[in-house]
GROMACS .gro file of C-alpha atoms in nm:
model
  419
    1UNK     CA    1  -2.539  -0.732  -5.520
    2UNK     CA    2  -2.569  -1.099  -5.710
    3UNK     CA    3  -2.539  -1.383  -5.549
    4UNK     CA    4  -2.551  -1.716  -5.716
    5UNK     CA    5  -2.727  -1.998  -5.676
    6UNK     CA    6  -2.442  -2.190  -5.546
    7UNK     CA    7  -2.356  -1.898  -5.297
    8UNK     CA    8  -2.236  -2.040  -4.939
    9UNK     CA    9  -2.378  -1.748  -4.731
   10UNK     CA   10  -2.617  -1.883  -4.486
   11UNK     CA   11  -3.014  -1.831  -4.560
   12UNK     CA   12  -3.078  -1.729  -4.205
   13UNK     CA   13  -3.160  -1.320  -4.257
   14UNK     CA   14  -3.068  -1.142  -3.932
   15UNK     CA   15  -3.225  -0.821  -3.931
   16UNK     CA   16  -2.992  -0.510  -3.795
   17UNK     CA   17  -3.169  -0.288  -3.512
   18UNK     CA   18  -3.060   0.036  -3.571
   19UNK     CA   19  -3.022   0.246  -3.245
   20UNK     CA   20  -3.077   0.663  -3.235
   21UNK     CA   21  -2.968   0.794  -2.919
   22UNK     CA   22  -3.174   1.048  -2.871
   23UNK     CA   23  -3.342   1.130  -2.547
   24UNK     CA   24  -3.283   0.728  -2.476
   25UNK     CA   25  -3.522   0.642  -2.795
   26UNK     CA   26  -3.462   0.368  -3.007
   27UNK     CA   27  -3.568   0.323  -3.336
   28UNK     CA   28  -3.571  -0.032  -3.449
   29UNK     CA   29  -3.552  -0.067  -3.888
   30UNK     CA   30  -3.614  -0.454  -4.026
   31UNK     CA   31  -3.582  -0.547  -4.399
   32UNK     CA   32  -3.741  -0.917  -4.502
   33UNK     CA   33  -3.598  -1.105  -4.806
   34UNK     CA   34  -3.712  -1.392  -4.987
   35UNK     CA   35  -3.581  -1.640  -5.247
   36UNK     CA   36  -3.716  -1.482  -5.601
   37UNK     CA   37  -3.884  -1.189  -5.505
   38UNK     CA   38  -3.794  -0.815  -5.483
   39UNK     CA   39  -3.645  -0.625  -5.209
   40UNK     CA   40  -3.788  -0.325  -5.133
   41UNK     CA   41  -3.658  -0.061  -4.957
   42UNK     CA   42  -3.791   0.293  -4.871
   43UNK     CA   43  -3.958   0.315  -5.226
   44UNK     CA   44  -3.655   0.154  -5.401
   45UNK     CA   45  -3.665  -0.129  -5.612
   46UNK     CA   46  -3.391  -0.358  -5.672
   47UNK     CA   47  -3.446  -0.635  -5.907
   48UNK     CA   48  -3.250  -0.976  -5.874
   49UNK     CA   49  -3.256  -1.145  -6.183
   50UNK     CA   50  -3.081  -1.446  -6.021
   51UNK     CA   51  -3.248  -1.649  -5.739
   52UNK     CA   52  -3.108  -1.621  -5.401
   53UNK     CA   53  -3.110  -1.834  -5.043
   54UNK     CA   54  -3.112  -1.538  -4.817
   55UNK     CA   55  -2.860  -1.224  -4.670
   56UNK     CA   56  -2.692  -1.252  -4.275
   57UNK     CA   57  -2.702  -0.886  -4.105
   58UNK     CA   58  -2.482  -1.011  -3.782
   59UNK     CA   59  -2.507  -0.750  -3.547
   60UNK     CA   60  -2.744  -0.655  -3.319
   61UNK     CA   61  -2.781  -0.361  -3.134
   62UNK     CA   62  -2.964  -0.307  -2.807
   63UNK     CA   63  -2.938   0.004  -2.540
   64UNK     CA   64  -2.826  -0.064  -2.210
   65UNK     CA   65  -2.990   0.046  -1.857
   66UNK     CA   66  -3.323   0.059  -2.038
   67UNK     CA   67  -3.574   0.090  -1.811
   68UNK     CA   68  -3.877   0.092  -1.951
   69UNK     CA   69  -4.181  -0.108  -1.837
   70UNK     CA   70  -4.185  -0.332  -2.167
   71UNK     CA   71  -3.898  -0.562  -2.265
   72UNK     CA   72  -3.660  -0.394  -2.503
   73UNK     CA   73  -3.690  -0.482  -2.891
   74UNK     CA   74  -3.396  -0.620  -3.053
   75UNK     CA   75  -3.483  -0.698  -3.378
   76UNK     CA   76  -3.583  -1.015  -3.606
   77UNK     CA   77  -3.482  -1.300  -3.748
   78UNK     CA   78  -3.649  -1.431  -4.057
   79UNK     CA   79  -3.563  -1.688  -4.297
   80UNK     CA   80  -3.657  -1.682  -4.636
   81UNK     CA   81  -3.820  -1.998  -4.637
   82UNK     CA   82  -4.089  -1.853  -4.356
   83UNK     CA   83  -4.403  -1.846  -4.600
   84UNK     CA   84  -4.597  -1.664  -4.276
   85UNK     CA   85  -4.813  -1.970  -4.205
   86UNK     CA   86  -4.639  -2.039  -3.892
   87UNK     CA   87  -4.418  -2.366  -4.002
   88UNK     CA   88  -4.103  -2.234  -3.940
   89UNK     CA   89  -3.997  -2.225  -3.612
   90UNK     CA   90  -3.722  -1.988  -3.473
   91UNK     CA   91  -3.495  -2.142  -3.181
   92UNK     CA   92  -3.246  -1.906  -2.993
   93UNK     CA   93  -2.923  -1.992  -2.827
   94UNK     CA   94  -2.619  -1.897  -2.666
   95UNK     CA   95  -2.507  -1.603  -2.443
   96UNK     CA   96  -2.796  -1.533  -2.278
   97UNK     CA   97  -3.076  -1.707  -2.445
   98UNK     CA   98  -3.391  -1.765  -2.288
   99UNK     CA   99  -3.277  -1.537  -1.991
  100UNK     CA  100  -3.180  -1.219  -2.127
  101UNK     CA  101  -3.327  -1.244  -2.439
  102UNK     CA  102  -3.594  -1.375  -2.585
  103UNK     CA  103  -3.775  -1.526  -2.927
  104UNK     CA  104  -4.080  -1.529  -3.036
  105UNK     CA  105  -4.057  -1.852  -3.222
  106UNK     CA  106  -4.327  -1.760  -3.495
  107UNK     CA  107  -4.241  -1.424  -3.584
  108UNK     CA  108  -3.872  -1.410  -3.491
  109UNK     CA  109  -3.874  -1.122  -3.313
  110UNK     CA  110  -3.594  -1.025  -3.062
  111UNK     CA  111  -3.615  -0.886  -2.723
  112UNK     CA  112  -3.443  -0.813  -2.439
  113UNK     CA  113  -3.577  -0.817  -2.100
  114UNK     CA  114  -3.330  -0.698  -1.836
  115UNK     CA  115  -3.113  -0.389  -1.809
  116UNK     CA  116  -2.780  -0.456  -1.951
  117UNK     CA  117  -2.450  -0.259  -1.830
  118UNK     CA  118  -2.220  -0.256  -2.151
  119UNK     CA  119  -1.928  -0.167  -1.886
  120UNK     CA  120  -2.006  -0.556  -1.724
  121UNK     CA  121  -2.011  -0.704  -2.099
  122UNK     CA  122  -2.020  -0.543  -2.409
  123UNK     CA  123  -2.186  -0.790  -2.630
  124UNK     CA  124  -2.305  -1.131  -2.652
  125UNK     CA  125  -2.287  -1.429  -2.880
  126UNK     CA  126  -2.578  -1.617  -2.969
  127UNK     CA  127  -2.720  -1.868  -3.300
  128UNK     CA  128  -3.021  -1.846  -3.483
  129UNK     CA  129  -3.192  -2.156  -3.626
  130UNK     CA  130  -3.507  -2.201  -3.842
  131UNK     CA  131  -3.625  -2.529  -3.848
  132UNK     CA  132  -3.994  -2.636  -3.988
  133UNK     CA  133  -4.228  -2.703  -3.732
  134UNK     CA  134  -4.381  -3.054  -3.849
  135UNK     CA  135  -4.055  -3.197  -3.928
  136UNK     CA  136  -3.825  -3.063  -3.659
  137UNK     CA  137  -3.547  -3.060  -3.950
  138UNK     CA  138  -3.353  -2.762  -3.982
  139UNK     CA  139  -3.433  -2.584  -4.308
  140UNK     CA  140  -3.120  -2.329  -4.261
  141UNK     CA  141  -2.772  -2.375  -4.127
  142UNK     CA  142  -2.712  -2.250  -3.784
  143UNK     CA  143  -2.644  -1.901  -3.811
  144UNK     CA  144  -2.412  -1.718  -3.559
  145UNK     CA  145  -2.455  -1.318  -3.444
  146UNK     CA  146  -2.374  -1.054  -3.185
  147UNK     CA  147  -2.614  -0.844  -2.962
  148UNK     CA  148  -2.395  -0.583  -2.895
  149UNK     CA  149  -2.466  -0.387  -2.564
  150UNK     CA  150  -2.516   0.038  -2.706
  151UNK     CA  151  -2.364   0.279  -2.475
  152UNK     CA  152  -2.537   0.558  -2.296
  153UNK     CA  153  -2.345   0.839  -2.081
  154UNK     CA  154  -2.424   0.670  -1.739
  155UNK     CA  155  -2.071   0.694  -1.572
  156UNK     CA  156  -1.876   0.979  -1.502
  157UNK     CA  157  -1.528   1.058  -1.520
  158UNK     CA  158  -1.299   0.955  -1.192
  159UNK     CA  159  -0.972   1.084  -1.106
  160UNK     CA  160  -0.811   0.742  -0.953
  161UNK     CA  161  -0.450   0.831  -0.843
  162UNK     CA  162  -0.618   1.182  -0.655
  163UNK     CA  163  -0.558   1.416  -0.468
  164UNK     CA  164  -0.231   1.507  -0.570
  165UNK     CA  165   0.006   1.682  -0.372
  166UNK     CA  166   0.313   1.844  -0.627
  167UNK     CA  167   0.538   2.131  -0.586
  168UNK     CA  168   0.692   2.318  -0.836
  169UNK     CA  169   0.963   2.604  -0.754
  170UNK     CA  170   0.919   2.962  -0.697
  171UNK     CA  171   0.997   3.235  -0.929
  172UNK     CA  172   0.916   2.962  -1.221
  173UNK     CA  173   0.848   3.118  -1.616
  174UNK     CA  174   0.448   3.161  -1.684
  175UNK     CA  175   0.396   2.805  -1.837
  176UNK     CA  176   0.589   2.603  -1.629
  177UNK     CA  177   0.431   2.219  -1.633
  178UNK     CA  178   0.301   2.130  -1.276
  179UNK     CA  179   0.189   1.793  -1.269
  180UNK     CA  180  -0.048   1.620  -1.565
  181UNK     CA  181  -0.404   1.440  -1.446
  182UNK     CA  182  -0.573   1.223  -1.587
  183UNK     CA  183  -0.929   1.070  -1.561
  184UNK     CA  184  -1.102   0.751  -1.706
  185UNK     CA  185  -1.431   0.740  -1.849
  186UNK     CA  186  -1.569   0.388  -1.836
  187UNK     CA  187  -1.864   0.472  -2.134
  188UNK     CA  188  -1.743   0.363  -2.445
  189UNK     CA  189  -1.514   0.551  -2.639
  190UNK     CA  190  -1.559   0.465  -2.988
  191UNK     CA  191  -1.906   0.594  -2.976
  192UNK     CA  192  -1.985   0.967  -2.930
  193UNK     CA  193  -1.876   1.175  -2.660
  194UNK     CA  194  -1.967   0.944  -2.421
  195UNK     CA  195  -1.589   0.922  -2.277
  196UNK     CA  196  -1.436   1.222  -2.458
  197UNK     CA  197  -1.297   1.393  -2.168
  198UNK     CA  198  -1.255   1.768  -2.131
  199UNK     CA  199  -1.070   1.944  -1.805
  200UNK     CA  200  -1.111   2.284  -1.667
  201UNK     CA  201  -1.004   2.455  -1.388
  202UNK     CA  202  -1.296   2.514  -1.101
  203UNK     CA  203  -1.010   2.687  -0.837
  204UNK     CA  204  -0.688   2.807  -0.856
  205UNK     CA  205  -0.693   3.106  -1.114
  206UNK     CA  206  -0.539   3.273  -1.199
  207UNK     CA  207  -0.273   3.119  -1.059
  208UNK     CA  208  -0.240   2.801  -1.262
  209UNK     CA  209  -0.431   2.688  -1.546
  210UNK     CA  210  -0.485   2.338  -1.678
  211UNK     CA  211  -0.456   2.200  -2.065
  212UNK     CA  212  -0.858   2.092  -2.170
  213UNK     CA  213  -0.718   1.802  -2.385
  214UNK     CA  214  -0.455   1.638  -2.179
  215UNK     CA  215  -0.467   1.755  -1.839
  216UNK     CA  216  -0.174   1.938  -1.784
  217UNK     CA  217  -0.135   2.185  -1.520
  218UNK     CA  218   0.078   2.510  -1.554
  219UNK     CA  219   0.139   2.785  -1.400
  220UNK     CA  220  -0.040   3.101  -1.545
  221UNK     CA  221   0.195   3.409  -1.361
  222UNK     CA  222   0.526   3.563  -1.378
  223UNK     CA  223   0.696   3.554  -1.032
  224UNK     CA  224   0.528   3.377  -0.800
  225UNK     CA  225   0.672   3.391  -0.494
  226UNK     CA  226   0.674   3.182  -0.204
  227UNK     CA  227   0.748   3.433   0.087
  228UNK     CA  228   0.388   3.616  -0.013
  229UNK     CA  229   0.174   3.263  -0.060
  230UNK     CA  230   0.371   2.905  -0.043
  231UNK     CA  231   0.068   2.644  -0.083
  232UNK     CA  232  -0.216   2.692  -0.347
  233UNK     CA  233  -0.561   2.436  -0.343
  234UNK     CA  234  -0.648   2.387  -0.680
  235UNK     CA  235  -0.936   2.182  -0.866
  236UNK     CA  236  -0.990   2.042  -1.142
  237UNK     CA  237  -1.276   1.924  -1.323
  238UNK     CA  238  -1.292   1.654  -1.556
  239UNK     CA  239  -1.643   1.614  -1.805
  240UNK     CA  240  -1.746   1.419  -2.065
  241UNK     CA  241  -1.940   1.506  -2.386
  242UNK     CA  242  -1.678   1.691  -2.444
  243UNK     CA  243  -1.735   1.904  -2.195
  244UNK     CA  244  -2.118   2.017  -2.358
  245UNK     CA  245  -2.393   2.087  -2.140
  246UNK     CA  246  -2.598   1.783  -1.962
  247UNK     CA  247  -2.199   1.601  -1.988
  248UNK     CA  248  -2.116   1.415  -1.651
  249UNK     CA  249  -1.849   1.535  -1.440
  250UNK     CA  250  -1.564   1.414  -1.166
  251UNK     CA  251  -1.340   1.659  -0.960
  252UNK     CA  252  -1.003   1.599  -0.826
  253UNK     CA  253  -0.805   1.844  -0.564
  254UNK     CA  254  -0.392   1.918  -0.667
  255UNK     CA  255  -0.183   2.079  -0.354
  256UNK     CA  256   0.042   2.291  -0.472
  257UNK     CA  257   0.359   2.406  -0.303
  258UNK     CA  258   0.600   2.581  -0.377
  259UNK     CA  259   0.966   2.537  -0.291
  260UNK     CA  260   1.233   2.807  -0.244
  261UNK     CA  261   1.491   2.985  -0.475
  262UNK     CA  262   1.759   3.218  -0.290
  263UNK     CA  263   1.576   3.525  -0.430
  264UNK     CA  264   1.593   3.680  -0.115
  265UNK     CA  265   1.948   3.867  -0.009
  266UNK     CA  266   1.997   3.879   0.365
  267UNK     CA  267   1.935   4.235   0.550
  268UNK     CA  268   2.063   4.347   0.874
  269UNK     CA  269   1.747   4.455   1.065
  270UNK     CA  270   1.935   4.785   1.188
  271UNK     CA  271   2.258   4.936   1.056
  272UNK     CA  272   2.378   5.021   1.377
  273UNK     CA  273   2.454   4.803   1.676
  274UNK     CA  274   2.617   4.850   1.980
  275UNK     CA  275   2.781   4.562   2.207
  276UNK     CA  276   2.884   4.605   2.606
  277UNK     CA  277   3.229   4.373   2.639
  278UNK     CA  278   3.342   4.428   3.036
  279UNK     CA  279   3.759   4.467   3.003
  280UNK     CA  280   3.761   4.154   3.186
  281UNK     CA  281   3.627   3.893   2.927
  282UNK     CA  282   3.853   3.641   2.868
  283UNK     CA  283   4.039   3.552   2.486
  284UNK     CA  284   3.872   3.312   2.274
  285UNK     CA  285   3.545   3.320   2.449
  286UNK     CA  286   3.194   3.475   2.285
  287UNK     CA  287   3.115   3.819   2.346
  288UNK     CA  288   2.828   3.871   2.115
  289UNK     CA  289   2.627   3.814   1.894
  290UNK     CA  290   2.470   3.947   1.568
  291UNK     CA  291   2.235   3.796   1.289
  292UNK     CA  292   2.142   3.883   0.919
  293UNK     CA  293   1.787   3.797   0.834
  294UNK     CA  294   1.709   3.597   0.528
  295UNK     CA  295   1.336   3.537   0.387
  296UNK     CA  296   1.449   3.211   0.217
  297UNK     CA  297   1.469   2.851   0.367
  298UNK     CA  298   1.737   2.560   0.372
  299UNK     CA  299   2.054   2.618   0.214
  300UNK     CA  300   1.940   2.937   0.021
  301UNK     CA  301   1.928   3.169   0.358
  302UNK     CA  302   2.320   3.023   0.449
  303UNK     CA  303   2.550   3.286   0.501
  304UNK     CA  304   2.884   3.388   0.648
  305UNK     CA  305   2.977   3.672   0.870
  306UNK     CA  306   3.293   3.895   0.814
  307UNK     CA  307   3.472   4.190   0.981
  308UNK     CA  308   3.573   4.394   0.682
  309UNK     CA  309   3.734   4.662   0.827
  310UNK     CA  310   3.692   4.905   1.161
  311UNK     CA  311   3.953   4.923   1.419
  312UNK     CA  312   3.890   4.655   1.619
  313UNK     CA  313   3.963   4.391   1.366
  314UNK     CA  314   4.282   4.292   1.540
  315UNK     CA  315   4.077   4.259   1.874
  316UNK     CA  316   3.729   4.039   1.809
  317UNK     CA  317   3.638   3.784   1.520
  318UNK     CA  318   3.401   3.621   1.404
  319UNK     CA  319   3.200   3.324   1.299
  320UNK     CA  320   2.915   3.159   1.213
  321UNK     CA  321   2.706   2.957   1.379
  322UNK     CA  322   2.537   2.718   1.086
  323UNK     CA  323   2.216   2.583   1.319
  324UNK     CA  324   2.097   2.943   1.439
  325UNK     CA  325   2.279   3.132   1.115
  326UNK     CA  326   2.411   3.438   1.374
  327UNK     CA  327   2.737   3.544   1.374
  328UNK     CA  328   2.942   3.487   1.688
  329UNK     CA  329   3.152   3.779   1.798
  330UNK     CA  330   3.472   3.637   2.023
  331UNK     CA  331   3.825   3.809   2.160
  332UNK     CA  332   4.111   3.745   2.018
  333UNK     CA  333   4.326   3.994   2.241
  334UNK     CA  334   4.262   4.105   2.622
  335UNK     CA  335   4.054   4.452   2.648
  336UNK     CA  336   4.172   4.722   2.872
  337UNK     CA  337   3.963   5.011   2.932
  338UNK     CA  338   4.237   5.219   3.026
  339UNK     CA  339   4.387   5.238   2.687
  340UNK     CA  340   4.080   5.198   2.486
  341UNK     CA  341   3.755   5.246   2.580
  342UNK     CA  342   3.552   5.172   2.242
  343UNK     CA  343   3.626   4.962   1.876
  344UNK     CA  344   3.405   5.003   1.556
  345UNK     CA  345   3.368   4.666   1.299
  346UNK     CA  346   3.204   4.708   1.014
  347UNK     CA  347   3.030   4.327   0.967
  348UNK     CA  348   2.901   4.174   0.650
  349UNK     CA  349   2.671   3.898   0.617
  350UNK     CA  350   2.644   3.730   0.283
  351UNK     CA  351   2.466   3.397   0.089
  352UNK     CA  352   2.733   3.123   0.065
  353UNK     CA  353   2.444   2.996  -0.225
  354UNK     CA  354   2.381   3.223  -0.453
  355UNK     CA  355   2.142   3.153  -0.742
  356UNK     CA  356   2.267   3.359  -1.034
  357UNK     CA  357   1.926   3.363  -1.201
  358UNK     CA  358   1.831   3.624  -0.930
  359UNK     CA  359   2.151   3.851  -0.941
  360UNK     CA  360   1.966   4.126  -1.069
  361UNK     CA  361   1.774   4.144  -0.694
  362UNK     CA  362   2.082   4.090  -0.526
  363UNK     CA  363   2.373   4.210  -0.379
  364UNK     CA  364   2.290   3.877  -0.197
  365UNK     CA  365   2.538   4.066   0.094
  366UNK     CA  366   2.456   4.327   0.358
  367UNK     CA  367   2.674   4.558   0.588
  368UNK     CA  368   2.634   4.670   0.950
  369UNK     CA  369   2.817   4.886   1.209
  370UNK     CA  370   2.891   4.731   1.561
  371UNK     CA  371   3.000   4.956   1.797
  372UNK     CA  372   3.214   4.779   2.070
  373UNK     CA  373   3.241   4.977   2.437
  374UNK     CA  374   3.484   4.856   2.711
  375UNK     CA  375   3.288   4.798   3.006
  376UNK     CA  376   3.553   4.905   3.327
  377UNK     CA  377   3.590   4.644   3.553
  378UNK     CA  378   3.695   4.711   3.959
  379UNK     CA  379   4.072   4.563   3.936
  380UNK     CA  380   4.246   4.515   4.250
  381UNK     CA  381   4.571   4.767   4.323
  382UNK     CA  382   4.878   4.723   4.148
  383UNK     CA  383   5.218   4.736   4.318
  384UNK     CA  384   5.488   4.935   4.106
  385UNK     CA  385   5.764   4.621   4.161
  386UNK     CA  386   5.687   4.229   4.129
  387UNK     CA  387   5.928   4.188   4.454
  388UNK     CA  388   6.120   4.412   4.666
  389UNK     CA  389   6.446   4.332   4.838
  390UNK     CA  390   6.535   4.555   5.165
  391UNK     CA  391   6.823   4.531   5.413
  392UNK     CA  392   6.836   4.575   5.795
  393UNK     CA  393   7.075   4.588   6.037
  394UNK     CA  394   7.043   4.272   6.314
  395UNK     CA  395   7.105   4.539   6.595
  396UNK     CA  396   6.779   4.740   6.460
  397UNK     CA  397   6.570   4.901   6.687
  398UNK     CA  398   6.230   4.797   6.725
  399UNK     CA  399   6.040   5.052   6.446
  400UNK     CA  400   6.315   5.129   6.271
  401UNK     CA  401   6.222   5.168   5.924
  402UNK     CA  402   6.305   4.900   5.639
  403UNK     CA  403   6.152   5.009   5.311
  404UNK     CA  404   5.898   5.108   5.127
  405UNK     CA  405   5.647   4.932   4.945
  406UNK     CA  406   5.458   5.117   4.691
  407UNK     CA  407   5.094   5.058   4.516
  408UNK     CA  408   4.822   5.197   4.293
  409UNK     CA  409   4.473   5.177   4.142
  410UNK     CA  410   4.491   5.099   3.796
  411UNK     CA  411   4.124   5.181   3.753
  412UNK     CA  412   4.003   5.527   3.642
  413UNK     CA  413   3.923   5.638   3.971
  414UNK     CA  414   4.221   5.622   4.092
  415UNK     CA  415   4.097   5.535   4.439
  416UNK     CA  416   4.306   5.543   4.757
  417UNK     CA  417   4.510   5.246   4.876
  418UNK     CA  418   4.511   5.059   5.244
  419UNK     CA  419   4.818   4.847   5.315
   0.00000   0.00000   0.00000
């Protein structure tokens, strides 16, 4: 590279440190150039054929949370006019200067001497100035760098918005997205793997699984189903270095639960019932009742009740009682066990929801037999006329007979009457 003699790039050389991560060492490189000479570099030689003021290198780097015992080198400043005979004078200033970091004003050497956190400030502005010793004149312009603050993996990844608490529904296809989580890395992520971010799953297989690059959770089975297991714990991990051993970790907890699907037909417990009405129950009122049981919640275990056929569907309905889901047997005629002492309904009980996804498990509909019996009831005698009319003569002797008057047990038994 040539650079004139009239060149406008400022004299002041600011040497670049050069940081190695590599078990927290730093290796510091410096490179001095003066006006007319040859710049050597690692057993290169460049010849300038034209004079030159002087090259700006305006970055510096230092480590942060260094903690060793000595201050922390930076690098160096150097102008070309230094001759080494300690006349030029090196000032520091801005962010930091004289606090932070320090000069020494002969050599212009750099260093630091506090631990810096690069997630408080990243870098810091300061100026360089040579000016000659004797004369206090500047011999170089002003010359304006950064210190920027190098990043080691000292903070580790945080879930903020956890634990979670999700559902997703039952009988869901293997893959089904759950929820996505995410978590920050405050370590800088232009450099390395400081904040490169890998998640796994630590519990919950095999269940669900979880995406290592974006954090999305999915479930990892066929047919899950909530009447075996409804709520699942799982966590997941989240570490940097991309996930490589000696990487810094966070964990976050995701409750799972899952909701229902009417997969689930309703099922009479027994198929045979049998109901004791006395002959004596009144119309309209409840006589019985009778209940389909449904492994699903909410609106998928809803069902209606129905007498399909059976003799006595004439004599009882029925209905169904939405709170309790049972269906309510009630009279619609009066019973009489004299002329009938038994009725058979055939009931079904069936989803008023059904999910056609899931009619391959169904019928979503079950049948029952309810056997009726007439309980007798003690009923009082009967007489064989509502009224009687009967004639006497006035002149009648005392116990002459009128009429008669006749009555009779309508109950089975037939017992004997007392007028």
């Amino acid at each position: 590279m040539r650079i004139t003699s009239t060149s406008c790039i400022c004299p002041v050389l600011v040497c670049l440190c050069f940081v190695q991560r590599c078990y927290g060492a730093a290796h510091h490189g410096s490179i001095k150039v003066t006006r007319n000479q040859t710049k050597h570099i690692e057993g290169e030689t460049e010849v300038h054929h034209r004079p030159k003021r002087g090259w700006v290198w305006n970055q510096f780097f230092v480590l942060e949370e260094h903690m060793g015992p000595d201050p922390q080198y930076v690098g160096k400043l150097h102008s070309n006019s230094d001759k080494g005979d300690g006349s030029v004078k090196y000032i520091l200033t801005g962010e930091g200067a004289g606090t932070i970091f320090i000069i020494d004003d002969t050599t212009g050497d750099i260093h630091s001497t506090k631990s810096l956190d690069r997630e408080q400030k990243t870098h810091y502005v300061l100026h360089a100035q040579a000016i000659d010793r004797r004369t206090n004149k500047p011999l170089e312009p002003e010359s304006e760098f950064i210190i920027k603050v190098q990043d080691i993996n000292d903070n580790a990844p945080k879930f903020t918005d956890g634990p979670y608490i999700v559902t997703v529904p039952e009988m869901s296809e293997m893959g089904t997205s759950v929820l996505q989580v995410t978590a920050t890395d405050a370590d800088d992520p232009t450099y390395g793997n400081s904040a490169r971010v890998v998640y796994s799953i630590l519990q919950g297989q095999p269940y669900f699984s979880v995406d290592p690059k974006t954090g999305v959770i999915r479930t990892a089975l066929h047919n899950m189903d909530r009447e075996a297991r409804e709520h699942y714990s799982v966590v997941i991990q989240a570490k940097d270095m991309a996930g490589q051993v000696g990487g810094l970790s966070g964990s976050t907890t995701v409750n799972i639960t899952l909701t229902d699907v009417n997969d689930n037909p309703p099922r009479f417990p027994q198929k045979h019932y049998q109901l004791y009405v006395p002959e004596s129950a009144q119309v309209g009122s409840a006589v019985g009742k009778i209940k389909a049981n449904d492994a699903d919640t909410g609106s998928n275990a809803d069902m209606k009740y129905t007498i399909i056929n059976g003799d006595g569907s004439g004599v009882f309905a029925i209905s169904t009682d939405k709170e309790t889901r049972e269906g309510i047997l009630s009279l619609k005629k009066p019973l009489n066990y004299e002329k009938k002492k038994s009725y058979t309904l055939n009931i079904e009980g069936a989803n008023t929801h059904v999910d056609f996804r899931f009619s391959h498990l169904g019928p979503f509909k079950d049948v029952t037999m309810l056997k009726v019996i007439v309980g007798d009831v003690d009923e009082p005698p009967l007489f064989t006329m509502p009224s009687y009319v009967m004639e006497v003569y006035e002149n009648a002797k005392i116990g002459t007979p009128v009429g008669t008057v006749t009555a009779h047990d309508p109950d089975a038994a037939n017992s004997l009457v007392r007028y």
